[in-house]
Amino acid sequence: MSTGFFGSIDRIPYAGPQSDDPLTFRHYQADELVLGKRMEDHLRFSVCYWHSFVWPGNDPFGAQSFERPWFGNTLEDAKLKADVAFEMFTALGAPYYCWHDADIRPEGGSFAENTANLDVMVDYLGEKMEATGVKLLWGTANLFSHRRYMGGAATNPDPDVFAFAAATVKTCLDATHKLGGENYVLWGGREGYETLLNTDLERELDQMGRFLNMVVEYKHKIGFKGAILIEPKPQEPTKHQYDFDVATVYGFLKRYGLENEVRVNVEQGHAILAGHSFEHELALARTLGIFGSIDMNRNDYQSGWDTDQFPNNVPEMALAYYQVLQAGGFSTGGTNFDSKLRRQSIDPQDLLIAHIGGMDCCAQGLRAAAKMVEDGALSVPLKERYSGWSDQHAKQMLSGALGLDDIATHVLHNDVNPRPRSGAQEKLENIVNRYV
Ligand code: XLS
Ligand code: NI
Ligand code: NI
């Protein structure tokens, strides 16, 4: 029986690019083949619980703007929220969803109460997943909202907070495993500092390193086959976050011996906050062999905080999915809409329309990226640019066969005198524009 929250809508149809009905897809077609694979299997869309069903629409100056019948802290509220959430996943045809423990269960007054509430809701969600076929892309623990975490979770100066966080992650890994989740995410929202004046940086990094090692040990202990993912972000809520960006996370994983165990969940808005582009973070992640999943959204380029808007920039999406395709596509990962409505978008339909637009934009980006791959639009000129390296002497410079002195002799004897060549950036930009 439907909750009626979305009126009579039960499935958003594909109506083609000419459609002017906001409740139809214009580009996303689950079964359309792209590079021989269904669009749905490429994009692996996921809807996040927190922005759409939990966030009340507050901002630093204004209180709640959304009124939802499930806002409250009882198990009944949590179940109604789940009913509506699954109606939306189904209406959109989204194959996956994601949660924090605090999104799906009422907040209890103790660890025992939290765990008991989580258990009830995991069973409830399990039934809904069974009934609808919607799967869990990832679960995660909210280790940042409650005041106990104001000084960090794993990096807290108080060992009791570390313990509370560790115990909570254990229950969330159990829940994710039970629901067949394909990944488990750690976003270190408060793993960082406000001021170095009260922070022992070395100790906090070691605490975080041990914490993450315990997560990996426990994953293997219970036989969880999904990937453990870290989600980088440079700042907000803390002034400085330890998981700053992909490069920083890789250094951290190396230092604590986890580079083969943990991958990254790259978010568009976080890349922008770190002063990078989304495609930079994706390219680096795949180069380092730690690409896992993406949190899809859009940051406002003029603001210094995480605006989590729905994506609407096709050329940007094309370059992002180009990197995903270069990585061989998603394995356990997917496209999770970590995106939220603007606080004036208070109608139930706004939730659907925002996701429809985001999914269409990703579909267009994917199509453009796939066409560029097919045509070798970027790979052919790229190969040509580096073609000098197939030369015998060039290879020896990298293989270890030659040292600086050998190379100096070679340069002298052959009168090597390189002639600069154009990087042809505008030509390549024009090529990309033909596809988007
Ligand atoms: C916040 C993060 C968060 C993670 C999950 O900026 O994006 O939503 O994705 O904890
Ligand atoms: Ni995120
Ligand atoms: Ni974010």
Short mmCIF file of C-alpha atoms and ligand atoms in Angstrom, two decimals:
data_model
loop_
_atom_site.label_atom_id
_atom_site.label_comp_id
_atom_site.label_asym_id
_atom_site.label_seq_id
_atom_site.Cartn_x
_atom_site.Cartn_y
_atom_site.Cartn_z
CA MET A 1 0.00 0.00 0.00
CA SER A 2 1.42 3.37 -1.04
CA THR A 3 2.00 6.15 1.46
CA GLY A 4 0.65 8.60 -1.12
CA PHE A 5 3.55 10.98 -0.46
CA PHE A 6 4.28 11.30 -4.18
CA GLY A 7 0.60 11.32 -5.17
CA SER A 8 -0.26 8.81 -7.85
CA ILE A 9 3.22 8.57 -9.38
CA ASP A 10 4.70 5.10 -9.20
CA ARG A 11 7.20 4.94 -12.07
CA ILE A 12 9.00 7.67 -14.02
CA PRO A 13 8.88 6.74 -17.71
CA TYR A 14 11.42 7.45 -20.45
CA ALA A 15 9.83 9.84 -22.92
CA GLY A 16 12.76 10.94 -25.08
CA PRO A 17 14.68 14.21 -25.53
CA GLN A 18 11.66 16.10 -26.85
CA SER A 19 9.61 15.54 -23.70
CA ASP A 20 8.61 18.66 -21.78
CA ASP A 21 7.04 16.71 -18.92
CA PRO A 22 9.35 17.21 -15.90
CA LEU A 23 8.33 13.81 -14.55
CA THR A 24 9.85 11.87 -17.45
CA PHE A 25 13.38 10.87 -18.37
CA ARG A 26 14.69 12.54 -21.49
CA HIS A 27 18.01 10.70 -21.69
CA TYR A 28 18.31 7.95 -19.08
CA GLN A 29 17.18 4.62 -20.41
CA ALA A 30 18.22 1.68 -18.25
CA ASP A 31 18.38 -0.78 -21.15
CA GLU A 32 20.14 1.39 -23.70
CA LEU A 33 23.43 -0.21 -24.68
CA VAL A 34 26.54 1.93 -24.28
CA LEU A 35 29.80 0.27 -25.33
CA GLY A 36 27.90 -3.00 -25.25
CA LYS A 37 26.72 -2.62 -21.66
CA ARG A 38 23.34 -1.50 -20.29
CA MET A 39 23.24 2.10 -19.12
CA GLU A 40 21.94 0.97 -15.74
CA ASP A 41 24.95 -1.33 -15.32
CA HIS A 42 27.38 1.44 -16.26
CA LEU A 43 25.95 4.14 -14.03
CA ARG A 44 24.75 2.03 -11.07
CA PHE A 45 22.67 4.90 -9.68
CA SER A 46 22.14 5.17 -5.98
CA VAL A 47 19.95 7.54 -3.96
CA CYS A 48 21.24 8.70 -0.62
CA TYR A 49 18.99 8.63 2.39
CA TRP A 50 20.36 11.61 4.27
CA HIS A 51 19.84 14.59 1.99
CA SER A 52 16.48 13.49 0.63
CA PHE A 53 14.79 12.07 3.71
CA VAL A 54 16.64 13.30 6.78
CA TRP A 55 17.94 16.82 6.21
CA PRO A 56 15.29 19.28 7.47
CA GLY A 57 16.28 22.14 5.15
CA ASN A 58 18.07 24.19 7.79
CA ASP A 59 21.02 26.48 7.04
CA PRO A 60 23.28 28.50 9.35
CA PHE A 61 20.67 31.26 9.54
CA GLY A 62 17.41 29.41 9.10
CA ALA A 63 15.67 26.48 10.71
CA GLN A 64 13.78 23.61 9.15
CA SER A 65 12.10 24.42 5.85
CA PHE A 66 10.81 20.95 4.93
CA GLU A 67 7.77 19.45 6.60
CA ARG A 68 7.76 15.70 6.25
CA PRO A 69 5.32 13.39 7.96
CA TRP A 70 8.19 11.14 9.15
CA PHE A 71 10.19 13.82 10.97
CA GLY A 72 10.41 12.53 14.51
CA ASN A 73 12.52 10.12 16.49
CA THR A 74 10.38 7.00 16.83
CA LEU A 75 10.60 3.63 15.11
CA GLU A 76 7.25 4.41 13.52
CA ASP A 77 8.72 7.55 11.94
CA ALA A 78 11.73 5.59 10.75
CA LYS A 79 9.48 3.02 9.10
CA LEU A 80 7.35 5.63 7.35
CA LYS A 81 10.56 7.29 6.13
CA ALA A 82 11.71 3.93 4.75
CA ASP A 83 8.34 3.38 3.05
CA VAL A 84 8.56 6.74 1.28
CA ALA A 85 12.24 6.28 0.46
CA PHE A 86 11.60 2.97 -1.26
CA GLU A 87 8.66 4.46 -3.15
CA MET A 88 11.08 7.04 -4.51
CA PHE A 89 13.84 4.54 -5.36
CA THR A 90 11.26 2.48 -7.23
CA ALA A 91 9.70 5.47 -8.99
CA LEU A 92 13.12 6.53 -10.24
CA GLY A 93 14.21 3.01 -11.13
CA ALA A 94 17.34 3.54 -9.02
CA PRO A 95 18.97 0.15 -8.45
CA TYR A 96 20.80 1.20 -5.26
CA TYR A 97 20.58 3.35 -2.15
CA CYS A 98 22.94 4.35 0.69
CA TRP A 99 22.59 5.22 4.37
CA HIS A 100 24.26 6.32 7.58
CA ASP A 101 23.02 4.43 10.65
CA ALA A 102 21.62 7.69 12.02
CA ASP A 103 19.53 8.19 8.85
CA ILE A 104 17.61 4.96 9.13
CA ARG A 105 17.13 4.47 12.88
CA PRO A 106 15.89 6.67 15.73
CA GLU A 107 18.68 8.11 17.86
CA GLY A 108 18.94 6.28 21.18
CA GLY A 109 20.40 7.44 24.48
CA SER A 110 23.11 4.78 24.56
CA PHE A 111 25.08 2.41 22.38
CA ALA A 112 22.72 -0.43 23.33
CA GLU A 113 19.64 1.57 22.33
CA ASN A 114 21.21 2.66 19.05
CA THR A 115 22.09 -0.93 18.22
CA ALA A 116 18.63 -2.23 19.11
CA ASN A 117 17.01 0.44 16.91
CA LEU A 118 19.41 -0.32 14.07
CA ASP A 119 18.62 -4.02 14.27
CA VAL A 120 14.89 -3.39 13.96
CA MET A 121 15.37 -1.10 11.00
CA VAL A 122 17.83 -3.38 9.23
CA ASP A 123 15.20 -6.11 9.27
CA TYR A 124 12.61 -3.66 8.00
CA LEU A 125 14.87 -2.43 5.20
CA GLY A 126 15.79 -6.00 4.33
CA GLU A 127 12.12 -6.76 3.68
CA LYS A 128 11.72 -3.65 1.54
CA MET A 129 14.84 -4.51 -0.47
CA GLU A 130 13.53 -8.01 -1.01
CA ALA A 131 10.15 -6.70 -2.15
CA THR A 132 11.49 -4.02 -4.53
CA GLY A 133 14.82 -5.43 -5.71
CA VAL A 134 16.60 -2.22 -4.65
CA LYS A 135 20.13 -2.99 -3.39
CA LEU A 136 22.46 -1.33 -0.93
CA LEU A 137 25.43 0.38 -2.58
CA TRP A 138 26.96 1.22 0.77
CA GLY A 139 26.40 1.73 4.43
CA THR A 140 28.29 4.07 6.73
CA ALA A 141 28.28 5.29 10.31
CA ASN A 142 27.45 8.86 11.17
CA LEU A 143 30.42 9.72 13.37
CA PHE A 144 30.00 13.49 13.14
CA SER A 145 26.51 14.74 14.09
CA HIS A 146 26.22 13.79 17.75
CA ARG A 147 27.96 16.13 20.20
CA ARG A 148 30.12 13.29 21.51
CA TYR A 149 32.00 13.52 18.19
CA MET A 150 32.65 17.27 18.26
CA GLY A 151 36.37 16.64 18.78
CA GLY A 152 36.52 13.81 16.25
CA ALA A 153 35.71 10.10 16.32
CA ALA A 154 38.78 7.92 15.69
CA THR A 155 40.96 10.99 16.23
CA ASN A 156 39.30 12.13 19.46
CA PRO A 157 41.57 12.88 22.42
CA ASP A 158 39.19 10.79 24.59
CA PRO A 159 39.65 7.01 24.21
CA ASP A 160 36.00 6.47 25.20
CA VAL A 161 34.91 8.33 22.08
CA PHE A 162 37.30 6.20 20.01
CA ALA A 163 35.73 3.10 21.59
CA PHE A 164 32.15 4.32 21.02
CA ALA A 165 32.99 5.04 17.38
CA ALA A 166 34.69 1.66 16.90
CA ALA A 167 31.74 -0.18 18.42
CA THR A 168 29.36 1.80 16.20
CA VAL A 169 31.32 1.00 13.06
CA LYS A 170 31.21 -2.67 14.02
CA THR A 171 27.40 -2.56 14.13
CA CYS A 172 27.26 -0.66 10.83
CA LEU A 173 29.56 -3.14 9.10
CA ASP A 174 27.38 -5.95 10.44
CA ALA A 175 24.27 -4.20 9.12
CA THR A 176 25.84 -3.51 5.71
CA HIS A 177 26.97 -7.13 5.47
CA LYS A 178 23.53 -8.41 6.45
CA LEU A 179 21.86 -6.28 3.77
CA GLY A 180 24.30 -7.42 1.08
CA GLY A 181 25.90 -3.98 0.77
CA GLU A 182 28.53 -3.75 -1.96
CA ASN A 183 30.79 -1.27 -0.15
CA TYR A 184 31.33 0.27 3.24
CA VAL A 185 32.26 3.99 3.36
CA LEU A 186 34.16 6.05 5.89
CA TRP A 187 33.92 9.78 5.56
CA GLY A 188 35.97 11.40 8.31
CA GLY A 189 33.76 14.42 8.82
CA ARG A 190 35.38 15.40 12.08
CA GLU A 191 38.67 13.59 11.65
CA GLY A 192 40.73 16.76 11.47
CA TYR A 193 41.21 19.83 13.58
CA GLU A 194 40.02 23.34 14.26
CA THR A 195 43.39 24.51 15.59
CA LEU A 196 46.82 22.94 15.92
CA LEU A 197 47.07 24.63 19.33
CA ASN A 198 45.07 21.77 20.87
CA THR A 199 45.95 19.01 18.42
CA ASP A 200 48.60 16.28 18.55
CA LEU A 201 48.73 15.65 14.82
CA GLU A 202 51.01 12.64 14.98
CA ARG A 203 48.92 10.86 17.61
CA GLU A 204 45.66 11.57 15.78
CA LEU A 205 46.98 10.15 12.52
CA ASP A 206 48.14 7.01 14.34
CA GLN A 207 44.73 6.65 15.98
CA MET A 208 43.08 6.93 12.58
CA GLY A 209 45.52 4.44 11.07
CA ARG A 210 44.78 1.87 13.77
CA PHE A 211 41.04 2.48 13.50
CA LEU A 212 41.05 1.85 9.76
CA ASN A 213 43.15 -1.27 10.19
CA MET A 214 40.57 -2.59 12.65
CA VAL A 215 37.81 -1.94 10.13
CA VAL A 216 39.68 -3.96 7.51
CA GLU A 217 40.47 -6.77 10.01
CA TYR A 218 36.81 -6.98 11.02
CA LYS A 219 35.64 -6.95 7.41
CA HIS A 220 37.72 -10.07 6.76
CA LYS A 221 36.66 -11.64 10.02
CA ILE A 222 32.97 -11.55 9.11
CA GLY A 223 33.60 -12.37 5.45
CA PHE A 224 32.32 -9.07 4.06
CA LYS A 225 33.26 -9.11 0.39
CA GLY A 226 32.48 -5.48 -0.39
CA ALA A 227 35.07 -2.74 -0.69
CA ILE A 228 36.08 -0.42 2.14
CA LEU A 229 36.08 3.15 0.80
CA ILE A 230 37.41 6.39 2.22
CA GLU A 231 35.72 9.57 1.05
CA PRO A 232 38.19 12.45 0.81
CA LYS A 233 37.21 16.01 1.71
CA PRO A 234 39.58 18.87 2.52
CA GLN A 235 37.58 20.82 5.08
CA GLU A 236 34.09 21.40 6.49
CA PRO A 237 33.08 20.75 9.18
CA THR A 238 36.67 20.91 10.43
CA LYS A 239 39.12 23.57 9.30
CA HIS A 240 41.44 20.84 8.07
CA GLN A 241 40.43 17.25 7.37
CA TYR A 242 43.03 14.49 7.34
CA ASP A 243 41.48 12.78 4.29
CA PHE A 244 42.10 15.97 2.33
CA ASP A 245 42.06 14.61 -1.23
CA VAL A 246 42.89 11.46 -3.18
CA ALA A 247 46.65 12.06 -3.06
CA THR A 248 46.62 12.62 0.70
CA VAL A 249 44.48 9.55 1.31
CA TYR A 250 46.85 7.43 -0.77
CA GLY A 251 49.81 8.61 1.32
CA PHE A 252 47.88 7.76 4.48
CA LEU A 253 46.96 4.30 3.21
CA LYS A 254 50.59 3.61 2.27
CA ARG A 255 51.81 4.71 5.66
CA TYR A 256 49.40 2.40 7.48
CA GLY A 257 49.79 -0.52 5.06
CA LEU A 258 46.28 -0.33 3.61
CA GLU A 259 46.77 0.68 -0.02
CA ASN A 260 45.64 -2.73 -1.25
CA GLU A 261 42.66 -2.92 1.11
CA VAL A 262 41.00 0.46 0.87
CA ARG A 263 39.82 2.53 -2.10
CA VAL A 264 38.24 5.94 -2.46
CA ASN A 265 34.75 7.30 -2.91
CA VAL A 266 35.31 10.52 -4.88
CA GLU A 267 32.78 13.33 -4.55
CA GLN A 268 32.48 16.12 -7.11
CA GLY A 269 31.95 18.87 -4.52
CA HIS A 270 34.82 17.71 -2.36
CA ALA A 271 37.17 17.74 -5.34
CA ILE A 272 36.22 21.36 -6.01
CA LEU A 273 36.70 22.30 -2.34
CA ALA A 274 40.19 20.78 -2.50
CA GLY A 275 41.02 23.04 -5.44
CA HIS A 276 40.87 20.20 -7.97
CA SER A 277 38.52 19.20 -10.73
CA PHE A 278 36.37 16.08 -10.38
CA GLU A 279 38.20 14.45 -13.28
CA HIS A 280 41.56 15.16 -11.66
CA GLU A 281 40.55 13.23 -8.54
CA LEU A 282 39.15 10.38 -10.62
CA ALA A 283 42.19 10.22 -12.88
CA LEU A 284 44.52 10.14 -9.89
CA ALA A 285 42.48 7.49 -8.10
CA ARG A 286 42.57 5.16 -11.07
CA THR A 287 46.26 5.84 -11.64
CA LEU A 288 47.01 4.90 -8.03
CA GLY A 289 44.77 1.85 -8.27
CA ILE A 290 42.34 2.99 -5.57
CA PHE A 291 39.31 4.09 -7.59
CA GLY A 292 36.13 2.80 -5.94
CA SER A 293 32.94 4.82 -6.30
CA ILE A 294 31.59 8.31 -6.82
CA ASP A 295 29.38 10.68 -4.86
CA MET A 296 27.69 12.68 -7.56
CA ASN A 297 26.77 16.28 -6.97
CA ARG A 298 27.89 19.78 -7.96
CA ASN A 299 29.60 22.40 -5.90
CA ASP A 300 28.90 26.06 -6.37
CA TYR A 301 32.13 27.48 -7.77
CA GLN A 302 31.77 30.74 -5.88
CA SER A 303 31.15 29.33 -2.42
CA GLY A 304 33.71 27.92 -0.03
CA TRP A 305 31.48 25.20 1.37
CA ASP A 306 29.91 21.94 0.29
CA THR A 307 26.69 22.93 -1.49
CA ASP A 308 25.83 19.37 -2.65
CA GLN A 309 23.69 20.53 -5.57
CA PHE A 310 22.32 18.12 -8.13
CA PRO A 311 24.59 17.83 -11.17
CA ASN A 312 23.47 19.71 -14.28
CA ASN A 313 26.65 20.27 -16.26
CA VAL A 314 26.90 17.71 -19.04
CA PRO A 315 30.41 18.63 -20.27
CA GLU A 316 31.73 18.12 -16.72
CA MET A 317 29.92 14.80 -16.37
CA ALA A 318 31.34 13.66 -19.69
CA LEU A 319 34.90 14.24 -18.52
CA ALA A 320 34.16 12.50 -15.21
CA TYR A 321 32.63 9.41 -16.84
CA TYR A 322 35.48 9.41 -19.32
CA GLN A 323 37.76 8.77 -16.34
CA VAL A 324 35.39 6.13 -14.97
CA LEU A 325 35.47 4.35 -18.33
CA GLN A 326 39.26 4.62 -18.41
CA ALA A 327 39.27 2.90 -15.02
CA GLY A 328 37.35 0.03 -16.60
CA GLY A 329 34.02 1.22 -15.19
CA PHE A 330 32.64 0.56 -11.74
CA SER A 331 33.20 -2.78 -10.05
CA THR A 332 31.67 -2.51 -6.58
CA GLY A 333 31.11 1.24 -6.91
CA GLY A 334 28.37 3.31 -8.46
CA THR A 335 26.97 6.81 -8.92
CA ASN A 336 25.54 7.86 -5.58
CA PHE A 337 23.58 11.11 -5.61
CA ASP A 338 25.01 12.78 -2.55
CA SER A 339 22.93 15.76 -3.65
CA LYS A 340 20.32 17.80 -1.91
CA LEU A 341 17.47 20.06 -2.82
CA ARG A 342 17.68 23.78 -2.24
CA ARG A 343 15.76 24.58 0.94
CA GLN A 344 12.97 26.35 -0.95
CA SER A 345 12.23 23.21 -2.97
CA ILE A 346 9.68 21.96 -0.49
CA ASP A 347 7.30 19.97 -2.70
CA PRO A 348 7.49 16.16 -2.84
CA GLN A 349 7.81 16.36 -6.62
CA ASP A 350 10.96 18.46 -6.27
CA LEU A 351 12.69 15.36 -4.91
CA LEU A 352 11.79 13.34 -7.98
CA ILE A 353 12.53 16.13 -10.46
CA ALA A 354 15.97 16.76 -8.98
CA HIS A 355 16.96 13.11 -9.31
CA ILE A 356 15.47 12.82 -12.80
CA GLY A 357 17.56 15.79 -13.95
CA GLY A 358 20.68 14.38 -12.32
CA MET A 359 20.18 10.97 -13.87
CA ASP A 360 19.56 12.47 -17.31
CA CYS A 361 22.66 14.60 -17.02
CA CYS A 362 24.78 11.58 -16.06
CA ALA A 363 23.30 9.59 -18.93
CA GLN A 364 24.24 12.33 -21.39
CA GLY A 365 27.72 12.55 -19.91
CA LEU A 366 28.18 8.81 -20.11
CA ARG A 367 27.03 8.69 -23.72
CA ALA A 368 29.42 11.48 -24.71
CA ALA A 369 32.29 9.82 -22.85
CA ALA A 370 31.59 6.47 -24.46
CA LYS A 371 31.54 8.03 -27.92
CA MET A 372 34.90 9.66 -27.26
CA VAL A 373 36.28 6.29 -26.20
CA GLU A 374 34.81 4.60 -29.27
CA ASP A 375 36.25 7.17 -31.66
CA GLY A 376 39.61 7.40 -29.91
CA ALA A 377 38.90 11.14 -29.89
CA LEU A 378 41.28 11.76 -27.01
CA SER A 379 43.23 8.52 -26.80
CA VAL A 380 44.66 8.71 -30.32
CA PRO A 381 46.15 12.22 -29.90
CA LEU A 382 47.33 11.23 -26.42
CA LYS A 383 49.14 8.19 -27.71
CA GLU A 384 50.70 10.27 -30.46
CA ARG A 385 51.90 12.86 -27.94
CA TYR A 386 53.91 10.27 -26.04
CA SER A 387 54.92 8.18 -29.05
CA GLY A 388 58.59 9.16 -28.67
CA TRP A 389 58.76 6.85 -25.67
CA SER A 390 58.51 3.72 -27.81
CA ASP A 391 62.02 4.48 -29.08
CA GLN A 392 64.70 2.08 -27.82
CA HIS A 393 66.86 4.69 -26.11
CA ALA A 394 63.85 6.36 -24.53
CA LYS A 395 62.77 3.03 -23.05
CA GLN A 396 66.22 2.45 -21.61
CA MET A 397 66.09 5.79 -19.80
CA LEU A 398 63.15 4.49 -17.80
CA SER A 399 64.11 0.84 -17.42
CA GLY A 400 67.11 1.52 -15.22
CA ALA A 401 69.55 0.52 -17.92
CA LEU A 402 70.93 4.06 -18.19
CA GLY A 403 72.08 6.60 -15.63
CA LEU A 404 72.59 10.35 -15.84
CA ASP A 405 76.13 9.96 -17.19
CA ASP A 406 75.08 7.53 -19.95
CA ILE A 407 72.32 9.89 -20.96
CA ALA A 408 74.71 12.85 -21.00
CA THR A 409 77.03 10.96 -23.33
CA HIS A 410 74.11 10.12 -25.60
CA VAL A 411 72.92 13.73 -25.72
CA LEU A 412 76.42 14.94 -26.53
CA HIS A 413 77.22 12.36 -29.23
CA ASN A 414 73.92 12.66 -31.00
CA ASP A 415 73.64 16.41 -30.60
CA VAL A 416 70.16 15.94 -29.06
CA ASN A 417 68.35 19.27 -29.37
CA PRO A 418 64.63 18.94 -28.69
CA ARG A 419 62.17 20.98 -30.71
CA PRO A 420 59.12 22.10 -28.71
CA ARG A 421 55.77 20.82 -29.98
CA SER A 422 52.28 22.22 -29.49
CA GLY A 423 50.18 20.81 -26.66
CA ALA A 424 47.14 21.57 -28.85
CA GLN A 425 44.89 22.22 -25.88
CA GLU A 426 42.30 24.29 -27.76
CA LYS A 427 42.11 21.69 -30.50
CA LEU A 428 41.37 19.02 -27.89
CA GLU A 429 38.82 21.23 -26.15
CA ASN A 430 37.10 21.74 -29.50
CA ILE A 431 37.08 17.99 -30.02
CA VAL A 432 35.42 17.44 -26.63
CA ASN A 433 32.83 20.07 -27.48
CA ARG A 434 31.84 18.09 -30.55
CA TYR A 435 30.74 15.26 -28.24
CA VAL A 436 28.93 17.15 -25.52
C1 XLS B 1 29.74 15.02 3.47
C2 XLS B 1 29.87 13.70 2.86
C3 XLS B 1 28.93 12.65 3.41
C4 XLS B 1 29.42 11.29 3.03
C5 XLS B 1 28.88 10.18 3.85
O1 XLS B 1 30.27 16.01 2.99
O2 XLS B 1 29.73 13.83 1.48
O3 XLS B 1 27.62 12.87 2.96
O4 XLS B 1 29.17 11.02 1.70
O5 XLS B 1 29.20 10.31 5.19
NI NI B 2 29.60 12.26 0.12
NI NI B 3 29.86 16.05 0.72
#
